[in-house]
């Protein structure tokens, strides 16, 4: 799957005693330069004891080599080593001391003041890493986007979100330790990024899936204020929960009590190996899934937008929020040429997805919303992410939020006879890395769409407005005009184009069970 990422032709390489060396607040580091892009990989931005808040890195003498990725957070082992052609994966050494970040830049000049894009990886709050997918490589975003690109690892799962606040004041913030790692990284960026040609006054936080949820959480934390200036939430908004922040906090504390009991006490919990911690989690979870999340009413984190309200300080931050066409919907296992299907076969697929009663209206609404696509794709339309994302945008505008932009990404590949983009397909486009992943190829349109999507996000990082010469006008969401930019064969701004379709799909019994909990989807990040 992913070998091609390492077949980049290097025409120039520099790594010497004196170059490239950068002075940071904790000491000097040495990276390398390849093809006019500097890379500093595995920079330690904080240190932390288990379940305790992050602290600044102690100063060191001499020059530290930062030329390879740092540790990733330990997670539950994957059940298979088989990857996906569209998601070439990498696995890495894991250690709970995982507070490392990476920087790609074209300039080591404090006067360069390039926009800074901070990438937060997916995998919910339990899995993943900043290097898990090969398309996370930041070199091309830096090269073509004229930005300084940063990615980072932080504590996840039990290391980052176990609320032990009942066990002593030192653990008061343990339920958001993973988020406080990210805030510590943003503080490091604020203090150091000018040395890498970045502008600490123009930082965009950007995440997909769980990374988008982390962006959402940062906007609900006062401790992150003024450390970022724009936000991109990509496939990171799911259906609303029905508990208050206080109820979520109480539930998290009860769960922590079970974990402490299963481990044999708090002191033993703090000494357990990663394997033993996983066993303790499994003992408590049983057959269930532990849904790790930042714990509200902890530190400065107040809770979700829908039950704690939007923080006034966050409403002036420009936001892009969007999702992809078939998002978390299970993909067909059979290979068939979608364009060779008869009209009846296409309609039958919709009937199989939503039932005879709902199918006619869904087909009609689909044709109006997406006239450029084969009716077959109506059978895989997502509403579990698309619908709450559109609602988030409208509620934010209603609360006084400025500069809110909504999108749907719908790229059709030749893979398996034709597929529309699913969860994480768009990431290679926004990192400008589609040329390395064959399963995302859809002819010349692939590269047109990459330009449109990539340069829109880069324009937003630079100015807070995604409009650029590669696209027609992308309008912000207004209460009287529900704008959404659709990236597709017919890219452009549409107004309330799929609201009827979403209502019909949401009313279908097939969508009663969230897609992200379905067995077929368990390996998606």
Coordinates of C-alpha atoms in Angstrom, one line a residue:
X1 CA 0.0 0.0 0.0
X2 CA 2.3 2.8 1.2
X3 CA 5.8 2.1 -0.2
X4 CA 5.5 4.9 -2.7
X5 CA 5.7 7.6 0.0
X6 CA 9.4 6.6 0.5
X7 CA 10.1 6.7 -3.2
X8 CA 10.3 10.4 -3.3
X9 CA 13.4 11.4 -5.3
X10 CA 15.8 13.4 -3.1
X11 CA 17.7 15.9 -5.2
X12 CA 19.2 17.8 -2.2
X13 CA 20.0 16.7 1.3
X14 CA 21.6 18.7 4.2
X15 CA 22.4 17.5 7.7
X16 CA 25.7 18.7 9.2
X17 CA 27.2 19.8 12.5
X18 CA 25.9 23.3 12.0
X19 CA 22.9 23.0 9.6
X20 CA 20.0 22.9 10.2
X21 CA 20.2 23.7 13.9
X22 CA 17.5 25.7 15.7
X23 CA 17.5 27.1 19.2
X24 CA 14.3 26.3 21.1
X25 CA 13.3 27.3 24.6
X26 CA 14.7 24.0 26.0
X27 CA 17.9 23.7 23.9
X28 CA 19.2 23.3 20.4
X29 CA 17.9 20.7 17.9
X30 CA 19.2 19.4 14.6
X31 CA 16.9 18.3 11.8
X32 CA 17.6 17.8 8.1
X33 CA 16.8 19.5 4.8
X34 CA 15.5 17.5 1.8
X35 CA 14.5 19.2 -1.4
X36 CA 14.3 22.7 0.1
X37 CA 12.0 21.6 3.0
X38 CA 13.4 21.4 6.5
X39 CA 12.1 18.6 8.8
X40 CA 12.5 18.4 12.5
X41 CA 10.9 15.2 13.7
X42 CA 10.4 13.9 17.3
X43 CA 10.8 17.2 19.2
X44 CA 9.8 16.8 22.9
X45 CA 7.3 19.5 23.8
X46 CA 6.4 18.4 27.4
X47 CA 7.0 15.7 30.0
X48 CA 4.4 14.2 32.3
X49 CA 4.0 11.5 34.9
X50 CA 1.2 9.1 34.5
X51 CA -2.2 10.8 35.0
X52 CA -0.6 14.1 35.9
X53 CA -0.6 17.4 33.9
X54 CA 2.2 18.0 31.3
X55 CA 5.2 20.2 32.4
X56 CA 7.9 22.0 30.4
X57 CA 10.8 20.0 29.1
X58 CA 14.0 20.4 31.2
X59 CA 16.8 22.4 29.4
X60 CA 19.5 20.3 27.8
X61 CA 23.1 21.1 26.8
X62 CA 24.5 20.6 23.3
X63 CA 22.5 19.8 20.2
X64 CA 19.7 17.1 20.1
X65 CA 19.1 15.2 16.9
X66 CA 15.4 15.5 15.9
X67 CA 15.3 13.5 12.7
X68 CA 12.8 10.7 13.4
X69 CA 9.4 10.5 14.9
X70 CA 9.0 10.3 18.7
X71 CA 7.0 7.7 20.6
X72 CA 3.3 7.2 19.9
X73 CA 0.8 6.6 22.8
X74 CA 0.2 3.0 23.6
X75 CA -3.2 1.8 22.3
X76 CA -5.1 -1.5 22.1
X77 CA -3.3 -3.6 19.5
X78 CA -4.7 -3.9 16.0
X79 CA -6.4 -7.2 15.2
X80 CA -4.8 -7.4 11.8
X81 CA -1.7 -6.2 10.0
X82 CA -3.6 -6.0 6.7
X83 CA -4.0 -2.3 5.7
X84 CA -6.2 -0.7 3.2
X85 CA -5.1 0.5 -0.2
X86 CA -6.7 3.9 0.5
X87 CA -5.2 4.1 4.0
X88 CA -1.6 2.9 4.0
X89 CA -0.6 2.6 7.6
X90 CA 2.5 2.8 9.7
X91 CA 3.1 1.3 13.2
X92 CA 5.6 2.7 15.6
X93 CA 7.2 2.3 19.0
X94 CA 4.8 3.1 21.8
X95 CA 5.4 4.7 25.1
X96 CA 3.1 6.7 27.4
X97 CA 5.8 9.5 27.4
X98 CA 4.6 10.4 24.0
X99 CA 4.6 14.3 24.0
X100 CA 6.5 14.7 20.7
X101 CA 5.8 17.0 17.8
X102 CA 7.2 17.4 14.2
X103 CA 7.8 20.5 12.1
X104 CA 8.1 20.9 8.4
X105 CA 9.1 24.4 7.1
X106 CA 10.8 26.1 4.1
X107 CA 12.3 28.9 6.2
X108 CA 14.4 29.1 9.3
X109 CA 13.9 32.8 9.4
X110 CA 12.1 34.6 12.2
X111 CA 11.0 37.3 9.8
X112 CA 9.2 34.7 7.5
X113 CA 6.0 34.7 9.5
X114 CA 4.3 31.9 7.6
X115 CA 0.9 30.6 8.6
X116 CA 1.1 27.6 11.0
X117 CA -1.1 24.5 10.5
X118 CA -1.3 22.2 13.5
X119 CA -2.5 18.7 12.6
X120 CA -4.4 16.6 15.2
X121 CA -4.7 13.0 14.2
X122 CA -7.8 10.8 14.1
X123 CA -8.7 7.6 16.0
X124 CA -11.2 9.0 18.4
X125 CA -9.6 9.8 21.8
X126 CA -8.3 6.2 22.1
X127 CA -6.3 5.3 19.0
X128 CA -4.1 6.5 16.2
X129 CA -0.9 8.7 16.0
X130 CA 0.4 11.6 14.0
X131 CA 2.2 9.2 11.7
X132 CA -0.3 6.3 11.5
X133 CA -1.5 7.1 8.0
X134 CA 1.2 7.7 5.5
X135 CA -0.7 10.6 4.0
X136 CA -0.1 12.5 7.3
X137 CA 3.4 13.3 6.0
X138 CA 3.6 17.1 6.1
X139 CA 6.3 17.9 3.5
X140 CA 4.0 18.6 0.6
X141 CA 1.6 20.7 2.7
X142 CA 4.5 22.8 3.7
X143 CA 6.0 22.9 0.1
X144 CA 2.8 23.8 -1.8
X145 CA 0.9 25.6 0.9
X146 CA 3.6 27.9 2.0
X147 CA 2.8 27.1 5.6
X148 CA 4.7 25.7 8.6
X149 CA 3.2 22.3 9.2
X150 CA 3.2 20.8 12.7
X151 CA 1.8 17.4 13.8
X152 CA 1.9 15.9 17.3
X153 CA 1.3 12.9 19.6
X154 CA -0.4 13.1 22.9
X155 CA -1.8 10.8 25.6
X156 CA -4.9 8.8 24.6
X157 CA -7.3 6.4 26.2
X158 CA -6.6 5.5 29.8
X159 CA -3.5 7.6 29.8
X160 CA -5.3 10.7 28.7
X161 CA -8.9 10.6 29.8
X162 CA -9.3 8.6 33.1
X163 CA -10.9 10.9 35.7
X164 CA -9.2 10.2 39.0
X165 CA -10.2 13.5 40.6
X166 CA -11.8 11.7 43.5
X167 CA -8.3 10.4 44.5
X168 CA -6.5 13.6 45.2
X169 CA -6.0 17.2 44.0
X170 CA -3.0 16.2 42.0
X171 CA -5.3 14.2 39.7
X172 CA -7.8 16.9 39.3
X173 CA -7.1 17.3 35.5
X174 CA -6.5 13.6 34.7
X175 CA -9.8 13.4 32.8
X176 CA -8.4 15.8 30.2
X177 CA -4.6 15.0 30.4
X178 CA -4.6 14.2 26.7
X179 CA -6.1 17.6 25.8
X180 CA -3.8 19.4 28.2
X181 CA -0.9 17.8 26.3
X182 CA -2.2 19.4 23.1
X183 CA -2.5 22.8 24.9
X184 CA 1.1 22.3 26.0
X185 CA 2.1 21.6 22.4
X186 CA 0.2 24.8 21.3
X187 CA 2.1 26.7 24.0
X188 CA 5.4 25.3 22.7
X189 CA 4.4 26.4 19.2
X190 CA 3.6 29.8 20.5
X191 CA 7.0 30.1 22.1
X192 CA 9.1 28.5 19.4
X193 CA 7.6 28.5 16.0
X194 CA 9.0 31.9 14.9
X195 CA 12.4 30.2 14.9
X196 CA 11.0 27.8 12.2
X197 CA 9.7 30.7 10.1
X198 CA 6.1 30.5 11.5
X199 CA 3.8 33.2 12.8
X200 CA 2.7 32.5 16.4
X201 CA -0.1 35.0 15.8
X202 CA -1.6 32.9 12.9
X203 CA -2.1 29.3 14.0
X204 CA -4.8 27.0 12.5
X205 CA -5.8 23.9 14.5
X206 CA -7.0 21.1 12.1
X207 CA -8.2 17.6 12.8
X208 CA -10.1 14.8 11.1
X209 CA -12.5 12.4 12.9
X210 CA -11.2 12.1 16.5
X211 CA -8.8 15.0 15.6
X212 CA -11.8 17.1 14.6
X213 CA -13.3 16.3 18.0
X214 CA -10.1 17.4 19.6
X215 CA -10.4 20.8 17.7
X216 CA -14.0 21.0 19.0
X217 CA -12.8 20.3 22.6
X218 CA -10.0 22.9 22.4
X219 CA -12.6 25.5 21.4
X220 CA -14.4 24.7 24.7
X221 CA -11.2 25.2 26.8
X222 CA -10.2 28.6 28.1
X223 CA -6.6 27.3 28.6
X224 CA -6.2 27.1 24.8
X225 CA -7.4 30.7 24.1
X226 CA -5.0 32.9 22.1
X227 CA -2.9 29.9 21.2
X228 CA -4.8 29.3 17.9
X229 CA -6.6 31.7 15.6
X230 CA -8.6 29.5 13.1
X231 CA -10.1 26.0 13.3
X232 CA -10.9 23.2 10.9
X233 CA -13.2 20.4 12.1
X234 CA -13.2 17.6 9.4
X235 CA -15.6 14.7 10.0
X236 CA -15.4 15.4 13.7
X237 CA -19.0 16.1 14.7
X238 CA -21.3 13.2 15.6
X239 CA -24.8 13.0 16.9
X240 CA -25.5 14.8 20.2
X241 CA -25.5 13.0 23.5
X242 CA -28.3 13.3 25.9
X243 CA -26.4 13.8 29.2
X244 CA -25.5 17.1 30.9
X245 CA -21.8 17.9 31.5
X246 CA -22.3 17.1 35.2
X247 CA -23.8 13.7 34.4
X248 CA -20.9 12.9 32.1
X249 CA -18.5 13.9 34.8
X250 CA -20.2 11.7 37.4
X251 CA -20.2 8.8 34.9
X252 CA -16.5 9.2 34.2
X253 CA -15.7 9.2 37.9
X254 CA -17.7 6.0 38.5
X255 CA -15.9 4.3 35.6
X256 CA -12.5 5.4 37.0
X257 CA -13.5 3.8 40.3
X258 CA -14.1 0.5 38.5
X259 CA -10.7 0.7 36.8
X260 CA -8.9 1.5 40.1
X261 CA -10.7 -1.5 41.7
X262 CA -9.8 -3.8 38.8
X263 CA -6.1 -2.7 39.0
X264 CA -5.9 -3.4 42.7
X265 CA -5.7 0.2 43.9
X266 CA -4.5 3.6 42.7
X267 CA -0.8 3.1 43.5
X268 CA -0.8 -0.2 41.6
X269 CA -2.7 1.4 38.7
X270 CA 0.1 4.0 38.4
X271 CA 2.8 1.2 38.2
X272 CA 1.1 -1.2 35.8
X273 CA 2.7 -2.0 32.5
X274 CA 0.8 -1.1 29.3
X275 CA -0.3 -4.7 28.9
X276 CA -1.6 -4.8 32.4
X277 CA -3.5 -1.5 31.9
X278 CA -5.1 -2.9 28.8
X279 CA -6.1 -6.0 30.7
X280 CA -7.7 -3.8 33.4
X281 CA -9.6 -1.9 30.8
X282 CA -10.8 -5.1 29.2
X283 CA -11.9 -6.5 32.5
X284 CA -14.1 -3.4 33.1
X285 CA -15.4 -3.1 29.6
X286 CA -16.4 -6.7 29.2
X287 CA -17.9 -7.1 25.7
X288 CA -18.4 -3.3 25.4
X289 CA -16.4 -0.5 23.9
X290 CA -14.9 2.1 26.1
X291 CA -15.8 5.5 24.6
X292 CA -12.9 7.6 25.8
X293 CA -13.6 11.3 25.8
X294 CA -12.4 14.5 27.5
X295 CA -14.3 14.7 30.8
X296 CA -16.3 17.9 31.1
X297 CA -16.2 20.2 34.2
X298 CA -12.5 19.3 34.4
X299 CA -9.8 22.0 34.3
X300 CA -11.0 24.6 31.9
X301 CA -13.0 22.2 29.7
X302 CA -16.7 23.0 30.1
X303 CA -18.2 20.3 27.9
X304 CA -19.7 20.0 24.4
X305 CA -21.2 22.8 22.4
X306 CA -24.7 21.2 22.5
X307 CA -24.9 20.8 26.3
X308 CA -22.5 23.4 27.7
X309 CA -23.1 26.1 25.0
X310 CA -20.6 27.7 22.7
X311 CA -17.9 29.7 24.6
X312 CA -18.2 33.4 23.7
X313 CA -14.4 33.5 23.2
X314 CA -14.5 30.9 20.5
X315 CA -17.3 32.5 18.4
X316 CA -14.9 35.0 16.8
X317 CA -12.6 32.2 15.6
X318 CA -13.1 31.4 11.8
X319 CA -14.2 27.8 11.4
X320 CA -14.5 25.3 8.6
X321 CA -16.6 22.2 9.5
X322 CA -17.4 19.5 6.9
X323 CA -17.6 15.8 6.2
X324 CA -17.3 13.3 3.3
X325 CA -19.9 11.8 1.2
X326 CA -20.2 8.2 2.4
X327 CA -18.3 8.9 5.7
X328 CA -18.7 6.0 8.1
X329 CA -21.0 3.9 5.9
X330 CA -19.8 0.3 5.3
X331 CA -18.5 0.0 1.8
X332 CA -19.6 -2.8 -0.6
X333 CA -17.2 -5.7 -0.6
X334 CA -18.0 -6.8 -4.2
X335 CA -16.3 -5.2 -7.2
X336 CA -18.8 -4.0 -9.8
X337 CA -18.6 -1.3 -12.4
X338 CA -21.0 1.3 -11.0
X339 CA -21.6 2.9 -14.4
X340 CA -22.4 -0.4 -16.0
X341 CA -25.3 -1.0 -13.6
X342 CA -28.8 -0.7 -15.1
X343 CA -31.2 1.9 -13.6
X344 CA -33.1 -0.9 -12.0
X345 CA -29.9 -2.3 -10.3
X346 CA -29.1 1.2 -9.0
X347 CA -32.6 1.6 -7.6
X348 CA -32.5 -1.9 -6.1
X349 CA -29.3 -0.9 -4.2
X350 CA -31.2 2.0 -2.6
X351 CA -34.2 -0.2 -1.7
X352 CA -31.8 -2.6 0.0
X353 CA -30.3 0.2 1.9
X354 CA -33.5 2.0 3.0
X355 CA -36.5 -0.2 2.2
X356 CA -39.2 0.0 -0.5
X357 CA -41.2 2.6 1.3
X358 CA -38.4 5.2 1.7
X359 CA -36.5 4.5 -1.5
X360 CA -38.5 6.6 -4.1
X361 CA -38.4 9.8 -2.1
X362 CA -34.7 9.3 -1.2
X363 CA -33.9 8.7 -4.9
X364 CA -35.7 11.9 -5.9
X365 CA -34.0 14.0 -3.2
X366 CA -30.6 12.5 -4.1
X367 CA -31.0 13.4 -7.8
X368 CA -31.8 17.0 -6.8
X369 CA -28.9 17.2 -4.3
X370 CA -26.3 15.5 -6.3
X371 CA -27.2 15.4 -10.0
X372 CA -23.6 14.7 -11.0
X373 CA -23.6 11.2 -9.4
X374 CA -24.8 7.7 -10.2
X375 CA -28.0 6.9 -8.3
X376 CA -26.3 3.8 -6.9
X377 CA -24.4 6.1 -4.5
X378 CA -27.6 7.1 -2.8
X379 CA -27.5 3.7 -1.1
X380 CA -24.3 4.8 0.8
X381 CA -25.2 8.4 1.6
X382 CA -24.1 9.5 5.1
X383 CA -26.3 11.4 7.5
X384 CA -24.7 10.4 10.8
X385 CA -21.9 13.0 10.4
X386 CA -23.3 15.2 7.7
X387 CA -26.5 16.1 9.5
X388 CA -24.9 17.1 12.9
X389 CA -22.1 19.0 11.1
X390 CA -24.7 21.1 9.3
X391 CA -26.5 21.6 12.6
X392 CA -23.3 22.6 14.3
X393 CA -22.7 25.3 11.7
X394 CA -26.2 26.8 12.0
X395 CA -26.2 26.7 15.8
X396 CA -22.8 28.4 15.9
X397 CA -24.0 31.1 13.6
X398 CA -27.2 31.5 15.6
X399 CA -25.1 31.9 18.8
X400 CA -23.2 34.8 17.1
X401 CA -20.4 32.8 15.5
X402 CA -18.6 34.5 12.7
X403 CA -17.0 33.2 9.5
X404 CA -18.4 29.6 9.6
X405 CA -17.9 27.6 6.4
X406 CA -19.4 24.2 5.6
X407 CA -18.3 21.6 3.1
X408 CA -19.0 18.1 1.7
X409 CA -16.2 16.2 0.0
X410 CA -17.4 13.9 -2.8
X411 CA -14.6 12.4 -4.9
X412 CA -15.2 9.4 -7.1
X413 CA -12.3 7.0 -7.6
X414 CA -11.9 4.0 -10.0
X415 CA -11.2 1.7 -7.0
X416 CA -13.4 -1.4 -7.0
X417 CA -15.4 -0.2 -10.1
X418 CA -16.1 3.2 -8.6
X419 CA -16.4 4.4 -5.0
X420 CA -17.3 7.8 -3.5
X421 CA -15.0 9.1 -0.8
X422 CA -15.4 7.6 2.6
X423 CA -14.0 8.4 6.1
X424 CA -10.5 9.8 5.8
X425 CA -10.3 9.6 2.0
X426 CA -10.0 13.4 1.9
X427 CA -6.9 13.5 4.0
X428 CA -4.4 12.8 1.2
X429 CA -6.0 15.7 -0.7
X430 CA -5.6 18.2 2.1
X431 CA -2.0 17.1 2.7
X432 CA -1.4 17.3 -1.1
X433 CA -0.3 13.6 -1.1
X434 CA -2.9 11.9 -3.5
X435 CA -0.1 11.1 -6.0
X436 CA 1.2 8.5 -3.5
X437 CA -2.1 6.5 -3.0
X438 CA -3.4 4.7 -6.1
X439 CA -6.7 3.7 -4.6
X440 CA -7.7 7.4 -4.5
X441 CA -7.0 7.9 -8.2
X442 CA -9.9 9.1 -10.3
X443 CA -8.3 10.5 -13.4
X444 CA -7.3 14.1 -13.9
X445 CA -10.2 15.1 -11.8
X446 CA -8.3 13.8 -8.8
X447 CA -5.6 16.5 -9.2
X448 CA -8.2 19.2 -9.9
X449 CA -10.0 18.3 -6.7
X450 CA -6.8 18.2 -4.8
X451 CA -6.0 21.7 -5.9
X452 CA -9.4 23.0 -5.0
X453 CA -9.5 21.3 -1.6
X454 CA -5.9 21.9 -0.7
X455 CA -5.7 25.6 -1.7
X456 CA -9.0 26.3 0.0
X457 CA -7.7 25.1 3.3
X458 CA -4.4 26.8 2.8
X459 CA -6.2 30.1 2.0
X460 CA -8.2 29.7 5.2
X461 CA -5.1 29.1 7.2
X462 CA -3.6 32.3 5.8
X463 CA -6.6 34.6 6.0
X464 CA -9.5 32.9 7.7
X465 CA -11.3 32.9 4.4
X466 CA -11.1 29.7 2.2
X467 CA -11.8 31.5 -1.1
X468 CA -9.0 31.3 -3.7
X469 CA -8.5 31.3 -7.4
X470 CA -8.9 27.5 -7.7
X471 CA -12.6 27.6 -6.7
X472 CA -15.8 29.5 -7.4
X473 CA -17.2 31.6 -4.5
X474 CA -17.5 29.6 -1.2
X475 CA -20.0 31.5 1.0
X476 CA -20.1 31.3 4.8
X477 CA -23.2 29.8 6.5
X478 CA -25.9 32.3 7.2
X479 CA -29.2 31.7 9.0
X480 CA -31.2 32.7 5.9
X481 CA -28.8 30.9 3.5
X482 CA -27.6 27.5 4.4
X483 CA -24.4 27.5 2.3
X484 CA -22.3 24.4 1.7
X485 CA -19.4 24.0 -0.7
X486 CA -19.5 20.6 -2.4
X487 CA -16.1 19.4 -3.7
X488 CA -17.1 17.1 -6.5
X489 CA -17.3 16.7 -10.3
X490 CA -19.4 19.8 -10.1
X491 CA -17.7 21.7 -7.4
X492 CA -19.4 24.8 -6.1
X493 CA -21.5 26.5 -3.4
X494 CA -25.0 25.0 -2.9
X495 CA -27.8 26.3 -0.6
X496 CA -29.7 23.8 1.6
X497 CA -29.1 21.3 -1.2
X498 CA -29.4 18.1 0.8
X499 CA -31.6 19.0 3.8
X500 CA -34.6 17.1 2.5
X501 CA -32.3 14.1 1.6
X502 CA -30.8 14.1 5.2
X503 CA -34.3 14.2 6.8
X504 CA -35.4 11.2 4.7
X505 CA -32.3 9.2 5.3
X506 CA -32.4 10.0 9.1
X507 CA -36.0 8.7 9.1
X508 CA -34.9 5.4 7.7
X509 CA -34.7 2.5 10.2
X510 CA -31.3 1.5 8.7
X511 CA -29.9 4.7 10.2
X512 CA -31.1 4.0 13.7
X513 CA -27.8 2.4 14.6
X514 CA -24.8 4.8 14.2
X515 CA -22.5 3.6 11.5
X516 CA -19.4 4.0 13.6
X517 CA -20.7 1.3 16.0
X518 CA -21.2 -1.3 13.2
X519 CA -19.0 -4.3 13.0
X520 CA -18.1 -3.8 9.4
X521 CA -16.5 -0.5 10.3
X522 CA -14.4 -1.5 13.3
X523 CA -11.1 -0.9 11.5
X524 CA -11.9 2.7 10.4
X525 CA -10.1 5.5 12.0

